[in-house]
mmCIF file with all atom_site columns, C-alpha atoms in Angstrom:
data_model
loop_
_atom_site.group_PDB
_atom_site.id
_atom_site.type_symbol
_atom_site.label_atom_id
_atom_site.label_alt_id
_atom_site.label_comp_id
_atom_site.label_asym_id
_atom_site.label_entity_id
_atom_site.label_seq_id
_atom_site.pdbx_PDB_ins_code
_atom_site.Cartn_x
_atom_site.Cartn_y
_atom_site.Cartn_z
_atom_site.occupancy
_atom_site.B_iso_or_equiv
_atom_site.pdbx_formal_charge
_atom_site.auth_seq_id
_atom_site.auth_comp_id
_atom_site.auth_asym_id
_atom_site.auth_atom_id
_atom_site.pdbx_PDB_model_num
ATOM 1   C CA . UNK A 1 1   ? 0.000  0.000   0.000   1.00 37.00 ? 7   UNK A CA 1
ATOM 2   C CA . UNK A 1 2   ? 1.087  3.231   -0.808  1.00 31.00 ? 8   UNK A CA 1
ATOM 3   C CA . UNK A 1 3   ? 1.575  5.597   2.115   1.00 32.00 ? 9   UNK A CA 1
ATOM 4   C CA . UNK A 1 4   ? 1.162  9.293   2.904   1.00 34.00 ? 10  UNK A CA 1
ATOM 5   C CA . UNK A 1 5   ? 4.185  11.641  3.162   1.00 42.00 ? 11  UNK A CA 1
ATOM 6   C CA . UNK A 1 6   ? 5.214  12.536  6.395   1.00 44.00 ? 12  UNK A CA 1
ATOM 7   C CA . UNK A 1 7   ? 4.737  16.021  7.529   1.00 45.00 ? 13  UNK A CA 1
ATOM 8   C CA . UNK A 1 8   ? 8.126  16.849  6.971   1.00 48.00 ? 14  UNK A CA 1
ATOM 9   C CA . UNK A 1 9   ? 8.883  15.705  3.344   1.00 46.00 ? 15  UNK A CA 1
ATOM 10  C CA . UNK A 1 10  ? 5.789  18.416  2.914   1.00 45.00 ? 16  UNK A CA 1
ATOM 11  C CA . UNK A 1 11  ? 7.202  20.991  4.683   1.00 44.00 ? 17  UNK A CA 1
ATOM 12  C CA . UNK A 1 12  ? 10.491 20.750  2.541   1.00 43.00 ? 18  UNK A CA 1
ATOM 13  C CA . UNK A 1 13  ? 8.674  20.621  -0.168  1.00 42.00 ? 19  UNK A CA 1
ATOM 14  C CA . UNK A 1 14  ? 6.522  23.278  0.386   1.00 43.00 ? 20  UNK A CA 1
ATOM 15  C CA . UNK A 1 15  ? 10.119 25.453  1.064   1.00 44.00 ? 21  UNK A CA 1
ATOM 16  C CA . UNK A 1 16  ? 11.303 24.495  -1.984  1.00 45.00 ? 22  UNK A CA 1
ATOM 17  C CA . UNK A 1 17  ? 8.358  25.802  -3.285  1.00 44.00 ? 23  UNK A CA 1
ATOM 18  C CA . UNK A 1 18  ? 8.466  29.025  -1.323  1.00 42.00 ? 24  UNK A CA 1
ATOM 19  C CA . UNK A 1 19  ? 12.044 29.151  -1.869  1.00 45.00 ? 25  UNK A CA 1
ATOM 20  C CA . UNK A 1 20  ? 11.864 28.770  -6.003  1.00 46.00 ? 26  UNK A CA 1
ATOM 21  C CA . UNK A 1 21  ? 8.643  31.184  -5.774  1.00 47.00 ? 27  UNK A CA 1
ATOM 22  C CA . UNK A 1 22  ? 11.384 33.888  -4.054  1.00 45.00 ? 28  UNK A CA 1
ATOM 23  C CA . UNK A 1 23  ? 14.366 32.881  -6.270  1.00 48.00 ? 29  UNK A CA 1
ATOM 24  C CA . UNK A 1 24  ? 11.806 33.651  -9.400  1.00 47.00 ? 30  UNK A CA 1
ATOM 25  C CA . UNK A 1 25  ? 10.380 36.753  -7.788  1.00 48.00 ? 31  UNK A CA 1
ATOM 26  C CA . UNK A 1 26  ? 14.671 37.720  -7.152  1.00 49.00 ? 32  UNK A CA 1
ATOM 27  C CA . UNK A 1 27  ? 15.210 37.026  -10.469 1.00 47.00 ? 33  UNK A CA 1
ATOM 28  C CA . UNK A 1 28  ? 12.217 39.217  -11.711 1.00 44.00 ? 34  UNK A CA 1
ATOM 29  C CA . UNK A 1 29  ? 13.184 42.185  -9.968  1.00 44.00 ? 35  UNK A CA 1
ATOM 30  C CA . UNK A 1 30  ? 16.335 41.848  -11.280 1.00 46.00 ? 36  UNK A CA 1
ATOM 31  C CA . UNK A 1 31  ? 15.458 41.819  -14.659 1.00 45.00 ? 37  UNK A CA 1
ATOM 32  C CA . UNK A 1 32  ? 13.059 45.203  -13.963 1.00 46.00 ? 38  UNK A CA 1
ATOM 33  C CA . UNK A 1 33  ? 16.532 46.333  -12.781 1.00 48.00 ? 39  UNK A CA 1
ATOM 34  C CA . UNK A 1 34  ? 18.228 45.798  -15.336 1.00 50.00 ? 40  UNK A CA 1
ATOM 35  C CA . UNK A 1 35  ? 15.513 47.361  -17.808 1.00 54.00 ? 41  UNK A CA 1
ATOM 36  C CA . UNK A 1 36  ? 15.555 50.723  -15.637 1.00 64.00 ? 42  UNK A CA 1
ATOM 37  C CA . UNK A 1 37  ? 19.447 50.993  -16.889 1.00 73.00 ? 43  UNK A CA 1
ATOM 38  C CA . UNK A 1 38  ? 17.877 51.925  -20.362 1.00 82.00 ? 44  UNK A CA 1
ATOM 39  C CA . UNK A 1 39  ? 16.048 54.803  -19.767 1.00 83.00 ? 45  UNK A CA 1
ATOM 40  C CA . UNK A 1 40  ? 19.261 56.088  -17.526 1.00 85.00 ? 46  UNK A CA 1
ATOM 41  C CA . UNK A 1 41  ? 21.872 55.202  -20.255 1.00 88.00 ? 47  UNK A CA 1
ATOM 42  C CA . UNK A 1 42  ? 19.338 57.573  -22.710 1.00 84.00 ? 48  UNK A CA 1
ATOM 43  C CA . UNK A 1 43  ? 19.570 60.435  -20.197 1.00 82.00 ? 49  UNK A CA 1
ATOM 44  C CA . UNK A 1 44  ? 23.115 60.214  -19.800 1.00 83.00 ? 50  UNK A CA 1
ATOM 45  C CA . UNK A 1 45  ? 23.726 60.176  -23.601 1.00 86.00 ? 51  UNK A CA 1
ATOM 46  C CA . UNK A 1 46  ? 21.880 63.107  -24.102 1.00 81.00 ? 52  UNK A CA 1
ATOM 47  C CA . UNK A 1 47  ? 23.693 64.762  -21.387 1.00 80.00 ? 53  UNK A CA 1
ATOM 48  C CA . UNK A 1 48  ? 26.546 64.201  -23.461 1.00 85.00 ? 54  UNK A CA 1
ATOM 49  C CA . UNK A 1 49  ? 25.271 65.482  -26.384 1.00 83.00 ? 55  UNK A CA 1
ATOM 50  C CA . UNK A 1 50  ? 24.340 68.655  -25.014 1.00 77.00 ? 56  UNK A CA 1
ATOM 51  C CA . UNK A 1 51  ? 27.536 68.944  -23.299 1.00 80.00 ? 57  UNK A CA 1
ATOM 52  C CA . UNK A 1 52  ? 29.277 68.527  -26.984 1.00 83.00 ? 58  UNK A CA 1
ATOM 53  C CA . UNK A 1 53  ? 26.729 71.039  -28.411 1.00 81.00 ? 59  UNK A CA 1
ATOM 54  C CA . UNK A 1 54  ? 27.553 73.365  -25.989 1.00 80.00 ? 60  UNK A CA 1
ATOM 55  C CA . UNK A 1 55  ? 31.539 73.131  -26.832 1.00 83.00 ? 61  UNK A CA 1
ATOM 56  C CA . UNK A 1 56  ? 30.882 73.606  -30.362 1.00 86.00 ? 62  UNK A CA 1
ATOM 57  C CA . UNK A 1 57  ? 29.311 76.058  -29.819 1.00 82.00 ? 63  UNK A CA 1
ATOM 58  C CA . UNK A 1 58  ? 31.711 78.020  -27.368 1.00 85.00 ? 64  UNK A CA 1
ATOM 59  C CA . UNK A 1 59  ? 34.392 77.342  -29.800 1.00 88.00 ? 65  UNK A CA 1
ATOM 60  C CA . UNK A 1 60  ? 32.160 79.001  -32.521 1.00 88.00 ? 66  UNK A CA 1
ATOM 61  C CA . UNK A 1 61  ? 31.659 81.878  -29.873 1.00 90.00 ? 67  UNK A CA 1
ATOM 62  C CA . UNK A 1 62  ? 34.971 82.178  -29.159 1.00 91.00 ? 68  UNK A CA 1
ATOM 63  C CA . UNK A 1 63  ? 36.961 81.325  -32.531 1.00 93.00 ? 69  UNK A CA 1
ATOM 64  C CA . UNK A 1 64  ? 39.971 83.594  -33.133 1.00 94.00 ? 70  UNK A CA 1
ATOM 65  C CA . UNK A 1 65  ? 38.814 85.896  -30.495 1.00 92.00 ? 71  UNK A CA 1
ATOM 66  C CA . UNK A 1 66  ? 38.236 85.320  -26.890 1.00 92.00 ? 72  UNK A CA 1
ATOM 67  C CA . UNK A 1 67  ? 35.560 85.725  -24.012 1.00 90.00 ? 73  UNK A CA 1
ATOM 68  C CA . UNK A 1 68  ? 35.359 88.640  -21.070 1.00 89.00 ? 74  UNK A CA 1
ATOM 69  C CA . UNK A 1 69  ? 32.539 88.892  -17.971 1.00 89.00 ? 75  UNK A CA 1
ATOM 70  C CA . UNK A 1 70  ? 31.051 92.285  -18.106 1.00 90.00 ? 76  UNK A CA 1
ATOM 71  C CA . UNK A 1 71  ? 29.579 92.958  -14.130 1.00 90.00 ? 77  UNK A CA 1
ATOM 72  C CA . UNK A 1 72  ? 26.572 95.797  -14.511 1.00 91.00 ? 78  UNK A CA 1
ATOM 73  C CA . UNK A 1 73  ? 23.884 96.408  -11.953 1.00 89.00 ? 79  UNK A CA 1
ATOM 74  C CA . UNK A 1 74  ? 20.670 96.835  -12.679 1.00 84.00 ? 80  UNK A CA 1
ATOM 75  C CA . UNK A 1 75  ? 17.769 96.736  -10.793 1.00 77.00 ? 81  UNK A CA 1
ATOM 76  C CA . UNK A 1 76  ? 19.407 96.587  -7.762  1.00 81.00 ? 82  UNK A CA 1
ATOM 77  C CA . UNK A 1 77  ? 20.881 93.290  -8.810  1.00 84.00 ? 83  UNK A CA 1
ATOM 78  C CA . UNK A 1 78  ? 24.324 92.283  -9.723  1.00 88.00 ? 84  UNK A CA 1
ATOM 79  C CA . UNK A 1 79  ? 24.783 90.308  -13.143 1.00 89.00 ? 85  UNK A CA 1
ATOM 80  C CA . UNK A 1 80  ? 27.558 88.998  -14.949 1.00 90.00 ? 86  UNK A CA 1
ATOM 81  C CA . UNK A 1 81  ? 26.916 89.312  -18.887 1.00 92.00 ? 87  UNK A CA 1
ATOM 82  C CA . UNK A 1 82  ? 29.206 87.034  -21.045 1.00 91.00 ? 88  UNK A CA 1
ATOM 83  C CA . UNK A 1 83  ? 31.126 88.947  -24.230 1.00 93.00 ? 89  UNK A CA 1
ATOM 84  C CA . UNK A 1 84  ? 32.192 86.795  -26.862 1.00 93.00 ? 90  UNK A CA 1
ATOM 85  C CA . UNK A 1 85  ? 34.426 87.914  -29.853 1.00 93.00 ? 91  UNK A CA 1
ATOM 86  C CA . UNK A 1 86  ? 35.762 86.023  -33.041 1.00 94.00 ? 92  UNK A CA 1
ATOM 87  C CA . UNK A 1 87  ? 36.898 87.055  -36.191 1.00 93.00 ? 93  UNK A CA 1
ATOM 88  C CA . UNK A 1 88  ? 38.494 85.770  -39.399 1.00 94.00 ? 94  UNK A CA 1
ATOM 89  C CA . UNK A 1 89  ? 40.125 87.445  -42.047 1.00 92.00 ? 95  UNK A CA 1
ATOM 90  C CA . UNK A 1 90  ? 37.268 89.553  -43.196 1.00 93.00 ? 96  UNK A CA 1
ATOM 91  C CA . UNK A 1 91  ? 34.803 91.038  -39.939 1.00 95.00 ? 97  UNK A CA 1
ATOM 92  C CA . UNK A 1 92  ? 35.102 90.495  -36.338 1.00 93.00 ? 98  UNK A CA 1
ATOM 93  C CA . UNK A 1 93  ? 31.541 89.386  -34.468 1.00 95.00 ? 99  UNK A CA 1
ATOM 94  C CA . UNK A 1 94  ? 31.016 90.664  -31.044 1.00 96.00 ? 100 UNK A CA 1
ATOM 95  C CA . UNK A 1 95  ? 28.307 89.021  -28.405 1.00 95.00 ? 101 UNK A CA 1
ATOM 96  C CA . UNK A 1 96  ? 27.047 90.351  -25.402 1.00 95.00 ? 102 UNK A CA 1
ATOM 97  C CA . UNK A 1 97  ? 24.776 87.679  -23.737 1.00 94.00 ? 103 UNK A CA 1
ATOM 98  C CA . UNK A 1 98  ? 21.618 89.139  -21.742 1.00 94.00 ? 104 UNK A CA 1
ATOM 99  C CA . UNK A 1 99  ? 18.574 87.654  -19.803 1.00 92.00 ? 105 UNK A CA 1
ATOM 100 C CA . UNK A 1 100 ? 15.152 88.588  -21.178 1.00 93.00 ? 106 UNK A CA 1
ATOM 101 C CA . UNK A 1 101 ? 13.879 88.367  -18.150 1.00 90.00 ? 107 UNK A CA 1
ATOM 102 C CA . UNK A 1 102 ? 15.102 91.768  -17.235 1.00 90.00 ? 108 UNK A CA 1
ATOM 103 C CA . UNK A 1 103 ? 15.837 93.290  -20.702 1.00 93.00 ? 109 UNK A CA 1
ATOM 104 C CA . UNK A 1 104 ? 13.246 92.212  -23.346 1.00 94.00 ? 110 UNK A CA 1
ATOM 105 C CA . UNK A 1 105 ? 14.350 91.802  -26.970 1.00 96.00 ? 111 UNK A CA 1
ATOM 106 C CA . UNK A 1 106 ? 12.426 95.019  -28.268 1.00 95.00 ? 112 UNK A CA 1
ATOM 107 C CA . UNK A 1 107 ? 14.442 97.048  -25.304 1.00 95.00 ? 113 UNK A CA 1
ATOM 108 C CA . UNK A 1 108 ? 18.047 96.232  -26.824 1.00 97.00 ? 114 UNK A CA 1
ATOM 109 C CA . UNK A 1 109 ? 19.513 99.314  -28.852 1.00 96.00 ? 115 UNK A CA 1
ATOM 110 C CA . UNK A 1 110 ? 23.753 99.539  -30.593 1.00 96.00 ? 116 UNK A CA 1
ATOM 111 C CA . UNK A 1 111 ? 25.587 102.547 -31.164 1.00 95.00 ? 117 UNK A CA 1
ATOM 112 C CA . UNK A 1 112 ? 28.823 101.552 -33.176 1.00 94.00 ? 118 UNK A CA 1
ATOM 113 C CA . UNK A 1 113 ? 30.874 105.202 -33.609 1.00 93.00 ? 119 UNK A CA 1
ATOM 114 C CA . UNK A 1 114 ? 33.345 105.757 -36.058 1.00 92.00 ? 120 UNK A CA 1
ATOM 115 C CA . UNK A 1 115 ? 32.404 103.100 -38.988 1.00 93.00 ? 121 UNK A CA 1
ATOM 116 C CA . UNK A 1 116 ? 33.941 103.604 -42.191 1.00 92.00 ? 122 UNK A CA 1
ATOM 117 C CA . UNK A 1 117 ? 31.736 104.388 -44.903 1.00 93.00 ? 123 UNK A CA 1
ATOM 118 C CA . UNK A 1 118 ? 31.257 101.350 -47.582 1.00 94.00 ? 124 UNK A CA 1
ATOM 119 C CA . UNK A 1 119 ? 33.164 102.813 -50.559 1.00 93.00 ? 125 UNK A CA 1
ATOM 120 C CA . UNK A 1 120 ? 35.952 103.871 -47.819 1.00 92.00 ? 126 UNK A CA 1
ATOM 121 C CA . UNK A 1 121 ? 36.935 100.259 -46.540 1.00 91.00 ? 127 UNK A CA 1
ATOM 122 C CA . UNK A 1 122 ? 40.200 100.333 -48.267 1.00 90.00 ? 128 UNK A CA 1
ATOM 123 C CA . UNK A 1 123 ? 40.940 103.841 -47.086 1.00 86.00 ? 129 UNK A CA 1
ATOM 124 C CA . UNK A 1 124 ? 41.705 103.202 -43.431 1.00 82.00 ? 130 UNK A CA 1
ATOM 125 C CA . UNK A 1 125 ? 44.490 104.908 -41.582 1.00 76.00 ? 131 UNK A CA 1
ATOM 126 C CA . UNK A 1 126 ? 46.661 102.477 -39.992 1.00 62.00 ? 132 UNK A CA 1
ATOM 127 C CA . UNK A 1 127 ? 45.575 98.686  -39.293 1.00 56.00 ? 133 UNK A CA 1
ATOM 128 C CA . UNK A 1 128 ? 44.808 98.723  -35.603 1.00 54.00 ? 134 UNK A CA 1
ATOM 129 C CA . UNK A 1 129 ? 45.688 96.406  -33.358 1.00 49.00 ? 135 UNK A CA 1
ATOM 130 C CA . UNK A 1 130 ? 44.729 92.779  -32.351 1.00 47.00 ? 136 UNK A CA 1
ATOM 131 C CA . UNK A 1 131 ? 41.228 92.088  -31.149 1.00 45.00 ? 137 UNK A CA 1
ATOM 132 C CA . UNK A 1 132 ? 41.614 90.800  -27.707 1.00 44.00 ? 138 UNK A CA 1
ATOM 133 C CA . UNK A 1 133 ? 39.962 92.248  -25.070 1.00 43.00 ? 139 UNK A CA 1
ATOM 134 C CA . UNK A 1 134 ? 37.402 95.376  -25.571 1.00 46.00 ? 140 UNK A CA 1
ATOM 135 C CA . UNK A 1 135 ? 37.319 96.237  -21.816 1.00 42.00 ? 141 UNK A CA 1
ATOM 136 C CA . UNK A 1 136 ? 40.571 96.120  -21.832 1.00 45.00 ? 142 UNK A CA 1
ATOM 137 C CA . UNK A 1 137 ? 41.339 98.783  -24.691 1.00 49.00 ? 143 UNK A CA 1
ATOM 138 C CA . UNK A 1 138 ? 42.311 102.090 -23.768 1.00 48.00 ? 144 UNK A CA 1
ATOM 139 C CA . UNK A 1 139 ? 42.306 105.427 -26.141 1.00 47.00 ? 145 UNK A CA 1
ATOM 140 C CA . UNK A 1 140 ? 46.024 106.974 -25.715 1.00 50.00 ? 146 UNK A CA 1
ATOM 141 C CA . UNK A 1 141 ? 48.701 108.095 -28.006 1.00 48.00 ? 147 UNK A CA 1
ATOM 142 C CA . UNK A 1 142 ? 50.197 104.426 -28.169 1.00 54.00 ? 148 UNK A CA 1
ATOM 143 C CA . UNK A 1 143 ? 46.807 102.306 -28.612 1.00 57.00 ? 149 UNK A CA 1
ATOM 144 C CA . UNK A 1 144 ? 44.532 104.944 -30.643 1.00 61.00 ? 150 UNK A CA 1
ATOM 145 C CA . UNK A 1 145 ? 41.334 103.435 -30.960 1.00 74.00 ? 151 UNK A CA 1
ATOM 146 C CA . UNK A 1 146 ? 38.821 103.737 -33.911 1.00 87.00 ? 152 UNK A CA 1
ATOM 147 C CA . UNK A 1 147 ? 35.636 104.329 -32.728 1.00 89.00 ? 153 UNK A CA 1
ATOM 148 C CA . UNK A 1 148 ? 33.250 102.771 -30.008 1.00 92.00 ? 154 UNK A CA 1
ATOM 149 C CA . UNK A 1 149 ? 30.137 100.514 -29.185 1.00 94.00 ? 155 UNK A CA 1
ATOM 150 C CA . UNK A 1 150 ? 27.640 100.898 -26.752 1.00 95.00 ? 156 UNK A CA 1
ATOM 151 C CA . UNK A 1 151 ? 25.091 98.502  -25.801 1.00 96.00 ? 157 UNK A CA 1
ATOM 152 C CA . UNK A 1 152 ? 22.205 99.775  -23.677 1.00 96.00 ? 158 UNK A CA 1
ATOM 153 C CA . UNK A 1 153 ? 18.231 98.526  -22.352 1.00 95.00 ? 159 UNK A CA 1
ATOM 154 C CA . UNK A 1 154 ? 15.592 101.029 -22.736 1.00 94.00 ? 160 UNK A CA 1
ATOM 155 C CA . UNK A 1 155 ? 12.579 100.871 -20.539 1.00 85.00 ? 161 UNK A CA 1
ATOM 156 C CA . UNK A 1 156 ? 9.890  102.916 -19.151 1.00 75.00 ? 162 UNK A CA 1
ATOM 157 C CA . UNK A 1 157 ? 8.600  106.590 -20.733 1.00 72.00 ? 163 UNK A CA 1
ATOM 158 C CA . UNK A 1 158 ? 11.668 108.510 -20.211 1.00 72.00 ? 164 UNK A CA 1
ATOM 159 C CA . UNK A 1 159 ? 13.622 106.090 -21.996 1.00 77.00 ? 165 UNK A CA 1
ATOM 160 C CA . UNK A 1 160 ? 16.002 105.114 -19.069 1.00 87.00 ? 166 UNK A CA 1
ATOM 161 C CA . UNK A 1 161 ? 18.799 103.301 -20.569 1.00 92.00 ? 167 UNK A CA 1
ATOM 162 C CA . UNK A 1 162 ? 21.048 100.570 -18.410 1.00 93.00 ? 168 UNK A CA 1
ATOM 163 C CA . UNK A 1 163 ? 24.596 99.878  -20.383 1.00 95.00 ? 169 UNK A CA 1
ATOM 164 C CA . UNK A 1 164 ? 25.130 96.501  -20.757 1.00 95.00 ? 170 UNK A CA 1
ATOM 165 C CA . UNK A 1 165 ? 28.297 96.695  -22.734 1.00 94.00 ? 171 UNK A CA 1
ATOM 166 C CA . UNK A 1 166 ? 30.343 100.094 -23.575 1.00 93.00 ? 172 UNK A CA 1
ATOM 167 C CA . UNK A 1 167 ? 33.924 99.656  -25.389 1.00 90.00 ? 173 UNK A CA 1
ATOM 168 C CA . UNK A 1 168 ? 36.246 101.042 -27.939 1.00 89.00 ? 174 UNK A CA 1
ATOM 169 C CA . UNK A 1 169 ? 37.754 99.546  -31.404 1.00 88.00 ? 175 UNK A CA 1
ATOM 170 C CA . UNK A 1 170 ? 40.867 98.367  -31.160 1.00 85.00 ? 176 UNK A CA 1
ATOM 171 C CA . UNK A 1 171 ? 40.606 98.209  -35.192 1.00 87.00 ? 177 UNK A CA 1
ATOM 172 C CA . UNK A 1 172 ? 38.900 99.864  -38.310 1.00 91.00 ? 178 UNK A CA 1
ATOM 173 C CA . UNK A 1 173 ? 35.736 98.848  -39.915 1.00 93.00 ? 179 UNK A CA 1
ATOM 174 C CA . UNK A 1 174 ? 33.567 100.089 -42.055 1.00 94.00 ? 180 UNK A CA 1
ATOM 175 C CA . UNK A 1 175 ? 29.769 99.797  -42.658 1.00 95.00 ? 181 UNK A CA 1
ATOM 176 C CA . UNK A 1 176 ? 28.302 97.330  -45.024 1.00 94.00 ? 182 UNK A CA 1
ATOM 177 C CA . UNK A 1 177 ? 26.971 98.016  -48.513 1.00 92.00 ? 183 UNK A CA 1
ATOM 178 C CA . UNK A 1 178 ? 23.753 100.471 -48.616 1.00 90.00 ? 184 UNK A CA 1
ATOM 179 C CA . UNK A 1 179 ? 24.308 100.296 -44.464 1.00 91.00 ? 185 UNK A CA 1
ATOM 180 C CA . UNK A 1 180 ? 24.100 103.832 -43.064 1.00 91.00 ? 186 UNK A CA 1
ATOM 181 C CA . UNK A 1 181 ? 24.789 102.290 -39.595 1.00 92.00 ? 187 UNK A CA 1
ATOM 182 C CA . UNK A 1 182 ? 25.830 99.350  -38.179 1.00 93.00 ? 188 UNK A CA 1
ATOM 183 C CA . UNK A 1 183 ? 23.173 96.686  -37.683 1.00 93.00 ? 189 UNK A CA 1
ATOM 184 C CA . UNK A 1 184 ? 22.661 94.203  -35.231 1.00 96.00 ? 190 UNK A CA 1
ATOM 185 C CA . UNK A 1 185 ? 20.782 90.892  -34.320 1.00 97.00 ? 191 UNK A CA 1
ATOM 186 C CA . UNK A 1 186 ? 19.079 89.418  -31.317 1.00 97.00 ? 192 UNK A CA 1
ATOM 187 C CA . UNK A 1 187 ? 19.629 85.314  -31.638 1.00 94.00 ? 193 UNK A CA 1
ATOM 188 C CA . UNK A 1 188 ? 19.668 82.777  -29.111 1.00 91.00 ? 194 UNK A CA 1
ATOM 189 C CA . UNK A 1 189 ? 22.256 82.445  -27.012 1.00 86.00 ? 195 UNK A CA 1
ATOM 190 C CA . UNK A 1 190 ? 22.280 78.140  -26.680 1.00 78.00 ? 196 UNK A CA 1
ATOM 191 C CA . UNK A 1 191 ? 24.754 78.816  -23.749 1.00 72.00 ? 197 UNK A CA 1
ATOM 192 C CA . UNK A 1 192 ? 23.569 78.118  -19.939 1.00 63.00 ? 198 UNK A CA 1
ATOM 193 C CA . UNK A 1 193 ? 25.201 79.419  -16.973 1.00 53.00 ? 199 UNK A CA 1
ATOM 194 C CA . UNK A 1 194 ? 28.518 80.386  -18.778 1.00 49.00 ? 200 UNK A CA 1
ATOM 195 C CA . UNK A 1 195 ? 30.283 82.515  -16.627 1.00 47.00 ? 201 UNK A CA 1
ATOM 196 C CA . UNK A 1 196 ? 33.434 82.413  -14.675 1.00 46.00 ? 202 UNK A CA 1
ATOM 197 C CA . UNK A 1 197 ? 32.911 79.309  -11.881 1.00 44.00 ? 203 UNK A CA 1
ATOM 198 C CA . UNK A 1 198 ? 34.497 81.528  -9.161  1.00 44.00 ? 204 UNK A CA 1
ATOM 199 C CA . UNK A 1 199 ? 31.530 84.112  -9.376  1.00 45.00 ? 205 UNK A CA 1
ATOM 200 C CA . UNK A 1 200 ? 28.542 83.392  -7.309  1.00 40.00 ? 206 UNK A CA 1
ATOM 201 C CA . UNK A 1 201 ? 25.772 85.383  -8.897  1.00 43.00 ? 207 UNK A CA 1
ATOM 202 C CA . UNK A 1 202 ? 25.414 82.975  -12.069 1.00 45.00 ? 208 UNK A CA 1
ATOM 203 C CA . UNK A 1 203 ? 22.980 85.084  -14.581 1.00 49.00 ? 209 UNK A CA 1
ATOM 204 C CA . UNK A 1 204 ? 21.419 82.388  -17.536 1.00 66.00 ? 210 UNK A CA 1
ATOM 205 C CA . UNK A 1 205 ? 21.655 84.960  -20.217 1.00 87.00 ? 211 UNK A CA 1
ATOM 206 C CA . UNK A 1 206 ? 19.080 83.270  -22.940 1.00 91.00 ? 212 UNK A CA 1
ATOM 207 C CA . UNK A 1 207 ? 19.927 85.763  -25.573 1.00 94.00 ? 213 UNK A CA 1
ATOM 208 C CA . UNK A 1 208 ? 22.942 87.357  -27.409 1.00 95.00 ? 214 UNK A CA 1
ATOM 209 C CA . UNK A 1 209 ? 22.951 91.012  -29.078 1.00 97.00 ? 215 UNK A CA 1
ATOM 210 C CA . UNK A 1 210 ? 25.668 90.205  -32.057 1.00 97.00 ? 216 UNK A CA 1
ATOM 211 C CA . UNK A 1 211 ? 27.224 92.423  -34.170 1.00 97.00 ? 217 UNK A CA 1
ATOM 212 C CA . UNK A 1 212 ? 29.049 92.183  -36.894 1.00 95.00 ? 218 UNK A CA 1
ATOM 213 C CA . UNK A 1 213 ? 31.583 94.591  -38.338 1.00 95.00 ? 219 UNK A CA 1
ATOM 214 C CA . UNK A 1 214 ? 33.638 93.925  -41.071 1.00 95.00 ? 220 UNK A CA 1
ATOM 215 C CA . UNK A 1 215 ? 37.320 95.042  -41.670 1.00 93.00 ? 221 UNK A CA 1
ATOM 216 C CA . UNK A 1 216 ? 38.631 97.893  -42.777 1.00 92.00 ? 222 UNK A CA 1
ATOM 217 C CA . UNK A 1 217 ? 41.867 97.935  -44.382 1.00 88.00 ? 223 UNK A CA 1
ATOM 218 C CA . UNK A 1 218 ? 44.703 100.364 -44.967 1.00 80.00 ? 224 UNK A CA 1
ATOM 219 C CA . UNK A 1 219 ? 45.005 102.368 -48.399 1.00 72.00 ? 225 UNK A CA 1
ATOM 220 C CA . UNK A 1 220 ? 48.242 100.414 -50.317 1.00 63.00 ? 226 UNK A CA 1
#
């Protein structure tokens, strides 16, 4: 005759059970764990990408030219505007990054003094110098400068004006063809946070007012 198990052949068994029910449950949740890897691979490969973005496009910023920290106050607050200059063999761009949260687009408004006229861009009296820093540039005997840009907000009836940017050409240049002043553009900056690590006031400046001038060269 056959005969029952004993009570403790069923409890093992019954373990075994549990136990293979856990190991599968174990092995479930680490297969879900696995899975979650995915989605954080994706994020950190688009990190990556924007971080590459973001050096391309500094060196585009920056190419043949360099980059400065302009500290203004405004509105009782400190911010640190990032100027960007690069040139090539033909016209120097200059940048001045701002936040439209505290100077909308419409408010922006460039003065560039001392522009050659069109039909005068081969006239220019002497070549200048390098362009490094605009802040930097003084007007004496020994570093003459040929003319100036200023950079200023406008807001409210009276026209108040806040300077966000006010240098001097190190270098001629002249206006461009049927130009009767130099023109700028607002575009978007695709920069975030780029200022000096050792300041503490970090200012995301969404936009950039560029400008850009071309060369002027001497008369041969």
């Amino acid at each position: 005759s056959l005969s029952a198990p004993s009570s403790n052949n069923s409890t093992a068994a019954a373990g075994s059970t549990a136990t293979g029910g856990a190991n599968t449950e174990d092995g479930a949740m680490k297969r879900g764990s696995g899975g979650d890897g995915a989605p954080a691979m994706q994020a950190g490969l688009l990190a990556m990408q924007q971080q590459q973005q973001q050096q391309k496009r500094l060196e585009q910023l920056t190419r043949n030219g360099g980059k400065h920290t302009n500290t203004i106050t405004a509105k009782q607050s400190t911010l640190h505007l990032p100027i960007y200059w690069s040139q090539d063999r033909y016209a120097v761009t200059l940048r001045v990054g701002f936040p439209t949260t505290q100077f909308p687009s419409r408010t922006i408004r460039v003065k560039v003094v001392g522009a050659l006229k069109y039909e005068d861009r081969h006239s220019a009296v002497g070549s200048g110098s390098m362009m490094t820093d605009y802040i930097a540039k003084q007007n004496d005997d020994d570093n003459p400068s040929y003319g100036s840009i200023r950079i200023v907000s406008v807001s409210g009836g009276d026209d108040q004006e806040t300077v966000l940017f006010n240098g001097l050409l190190p270098r001629p240049i002249h206006l461009n063809h049927e130009e009767v002043e130099v023109e700028f553009e607002i575009e978007d900056s695709g920069i975030n946070n780029d200022v000096d690590i050792h300041i503490v006031e970090e200012t995301c400046c969404d936009r950039f007012v560029s400008i850009t001038m071309p060369k002027a060269v001497p008369m041969h």
